[in-house]
Tab-separated table of C-alpha atoms in Angstrom:
chain	number	residue	atom	x	y	z
T	1	MET	CA	-5.452	-3.151	21.423
T	2	ASN	CA	-3.774	-3.077	24.750
T	3	GLU	CA	-2.221	-5.934	26.497
T	4	PRO	CA	-5.102	-6.871	28.635
T	5	GLU	CA	-6.911	-7.466	25.454
T	6	LEU	CA	-4.546	-10.144	23.902
T	7	PRO	CA	-5.360	-13.564	23.973
T	8	PRO	CA	-3.260	-15.664	26.934
T	9	ASP	CA	-0.105	-16.419	25.448
T	10	GLY	CA	-0.704	-14.287	22.285
T	11	ARG	CA	2.064	-12.278	21.141
T	12	PRO	CA	1.358	-9.116	19.740
T	13	VAL	CA	3.284	-10.072	16.371
T	14	ASP	CA	0.923	-12.896	15.898
T	15	VAL	CA	-2.154	-10.990	16.537
T	16	TYR	CA	-1.027	-8.305	14.034
T	17	LEU	CA	-0.483	-11.364	11.475
T	18	ASP	CA	-3.928	-12.896	12.192
T	19	LEU	CA	-5.583	-9.332	11.556
T	20	LEU	CA	-3.803	-9.291	8.383
T	21	ARG	CA	-4.292	-12.442	7.312
T	22	VAL	CA	-8.327	-11.762	7.308
T	23	ARG	CA	-7.656	-8.082	5.893
T	24	MET	CA	-5.281	-8.642	3.030
T	25	ASP	CA	-5.615	-10.358	-0.366
T	26	THR	CA	-4.082	-13.651	0.007
T	27	GLU	CA	-1.295	-13.608	-2.385
T	28	ASP	CA	-0.253	-10.253	-0.943
T	29	TYR	CA	-0.380	-11.967	2.393
T	30	ARG	CA	1.761	-14.781	1.232
T	31	LEU	CA	4.375	-12.205	0.003
T	32	LEU	CA	4.398	-10.469	3.281
T	33	LEU	CA	5.273	-13.592	4.992
T	34	SER	CA	7.911	-14.404	2.358
T	35	VAL	CA	9.540	-11.147	3.319
T	36	VAL	CA	8.959	-11.695	7.139
T	37	GLU	CA	9.485	-15.146	8.185
T	38	PRO	CA	13.283	-14.867	7.808
T	39	VAL	CA	13.261	-11.569	10.123
T	40	LEU	CA	10.760	-12.779	12.509
T	41	ARG	CA	13.165	-15.950	12.975
T	42	ALA	CA	16.228	-13.861	13.571
T	43	ILE	CA	14.462	-11.712	15.955
T	44	GLU	CA	13.400	-14.958	18.142
T	45	GLU	CA	16.939	-16.201	17.542
T	46	GLN	CA	17.925	-12.922	18.918
T	47	ARG	CA	20.573	-12.776	15.797
T	48	LEU	CA	19.590	-9.198	14.482
T	49	PRO	CA	22.943	-7.053	15.599
T	50	ALA	CA	21.471	-3.725	14.418
T	51	LEU	CA	18.296	-1.622	15.516
T	52	ASP	CA	17.830	-0.051	11.778
T	53	PHE	CA	15.942	-2.304	9.480
T	54	ALA	CA	15.517	-1.943	5.866
T	55	LEU	CA	14.067	-4.261	3.670
T	56	ASP	CA	16.863	-5.521	1.338
T	57	GLU	CA	16.600	-4.473	-2.068
T	58	ALA	CA	16.555	-8.102	-3.658
T	59	HIS	CA	13.142	-8.330	-1.538
T	60	ALA	CA	11.705	-5.022	-1.778
T	61	GLU	CA	12.084	-4.855	-5.354
T	62	GLY	CA	8.744	-5.498	-6.956
T	63	LEU	CA	6.780	-5.413	-3.698
T	64	PRO	CA	3.448	-3.425	-3.510
T	65	GLN	CA	3.782	-0.236	-1.167
T	66	GLU	CA	1.146	-1.645	1.129
T	67	VAL	CA	3.269	-5.048	1.230
T	68	ARG	CA	6.357	-3.141	2.267
T	69	ASP	CA	4.436	-0.994	4.661
T	70	GLU	CA	2.925	-4.018	6.442
T	71	ALA	CA	6.139	-5.887	6.623
T	72	ALA	CA	7.623	-2.907	8.432
T	73	LEU	CA	4.855	-2.979	10.788
T	74	VAL	CA	4.902	-6.848	11.375
T	75	ILE	CA	8.530	-6.165	12.240
T	76	ALA	CA	7.964	-3.259	14.404
T	77	THR	CA	5.554	-5.264	16.521
T	78	ALA	CA	7.744	-8.163	16.769
T	79	VAL	CA	10.442	-5.673	18.012
T	80	THR	CA	8.448	-3.608	20.115
T	81	GLY	CA	5.577	-5.704	21.039
T	82	ARG	CA	3.077	-2.536	20.566
T	83	LEU	CA	0.354	-2.662	18.073
T	84	ASP	CA	0.084	1.118	17.776
T	85	ASN	CA	2.990	1.593	15.204
T	86	GLU	CA	2.296	3.396	12.042
T	87	VAL	CA	4.225	4.142	9.136
T	88	ILE	CA	4.752	7.811	8.146
T	89	GLU	CA	6.456	9.781	5.344
T	90	LEU	CA	8.859	12.375	5.953
T	91	HIS	CA	9.624	14.766	3.366
T	92	VAL	CA	13.600	15.392	3.782
T	93	GLU	CA	15.089	17.946	1.916
T	94	ASP	CA	18.072	16.474	-0.318
T	95	THR	CA	16.809	12.681	0.132
T	96	GLY	CA	13.151	13.174	-0.812
T	97	PRO	CA	10.780	11.282	0.949
T	98	VAL	CA	11.569	8.818	3.742
T	99	ARG	CA	9.055	6.204	5.260
T	100	VAL	CA	9.713	5.300	8.987
T	101	VAL	CA	7.872	3.110	11.381
T	102	THR	CA	7.048	4.811	14.887
T	103	ASP	CA	4.408	4.636	17.492
T	104	ALA	CA	1.141	6.730	16.888
T	105	VAL	CA	2.180	9.591	19.751
T	106	THR	CA	5.382	10.312	17.869
T	107	ALA	CA	3.613	9.988	14.628
T	108	SER	CA	1.069	12.856	15.868
T	109	ASP	CA	3.502	15.238	17.235
T	110	PRO	CA	5.138	17.608	14.650
T	111	GLU	CA	8.224	18.676	16.713
T	112	ARG	CA	9.393	14.909	17.332
T	113	LEU	CA	9.037	14.358	13.452
T	114	GLY	CA	11.007	17.084	12.942
T	115	GLU	CA	13.821	15.747	15.217
T	116	ILE	CA	13.539	12.533	13.115
T	117	ALA	CA	13.778	14.515	9.823
T	118	ASP	CA	16.843	16.073	11.318
T	119	TYR	CA	18.474	12.706	12.233
T	120	ILE	CA	17.896	11.473	8.688
T	121	ARG	CA	19.408	14.351	7.293
T	122	GLU	CA	22.523	14.273	9.527
T	123	ARG	CA	22.514	10.628	8.726
T	124	GLN	CA	22.687	11.197	4.901
T	125	ARG	CA	25.515	13.599	5.440
T	126	MET	CA	27.692	11.454	7.468
T	127	ASN	CA	27.016	8.874	4.678
T	128	ASP	CA	27.883	10.963	1.908
T	129	GLU	CA	31.153	11.997	3.467
T	130	LEU	CA	31.901	8.489	4.144
T	131	ARG	CA	31.228	7.458	0.801
T	132	GLY	CA	33.629	10.109	-0.618
T	133	ILE	CA	36.109	9.304	1.623
T	134	ALA	CA	35.747	5.466	0.479
T	135	GLU	CA	35.912	6.717	-2.879
T	136	VAL	CA	38.964	8.351	-2.737
T	137	SER	CA	40.639	5.647	-0.705
T	138	ASP	CA	39.610	3.306	-3.570
T	139	LEU	CA	37.306	1.292	-1.148
T	140	PRO	CA	33.654	0.076	-1.819
T	141	THR	CA	31.403	2.844	-1.531
T	142	ASP	CA	28.288	0.988	-0.720
T	143	ILE	CA	27.573	2.001	2.413
């Protein structure tokens, strides 16, 4: 759906949520809202300091994968204003499968997906290194 197709004053995230309400099971939709509403409020209030977003383990535990994926897509739509986001799974050595949200063009570009996988590998390497330094220094290691 392109911007000219949006209803007047319609935010893409509201349009996407309306589509999900029709498409999803009622309980799954309620579960989805319980996960995304606090994040959407924080986005509206400009209280999100980081660009990365991951469902915190307290909310993610027990969520069906479909709800997790849709929550990621709702948040991506709120942040980007785009309705063409996709959840893709990258298989990254040493970390296993990693699910990321990206736009449709990037999702279909193997070279770009390789760059994203490289970034994830490098980030994991740095996290492991920092965790090791923290361990040796008797500091918390929950990076």
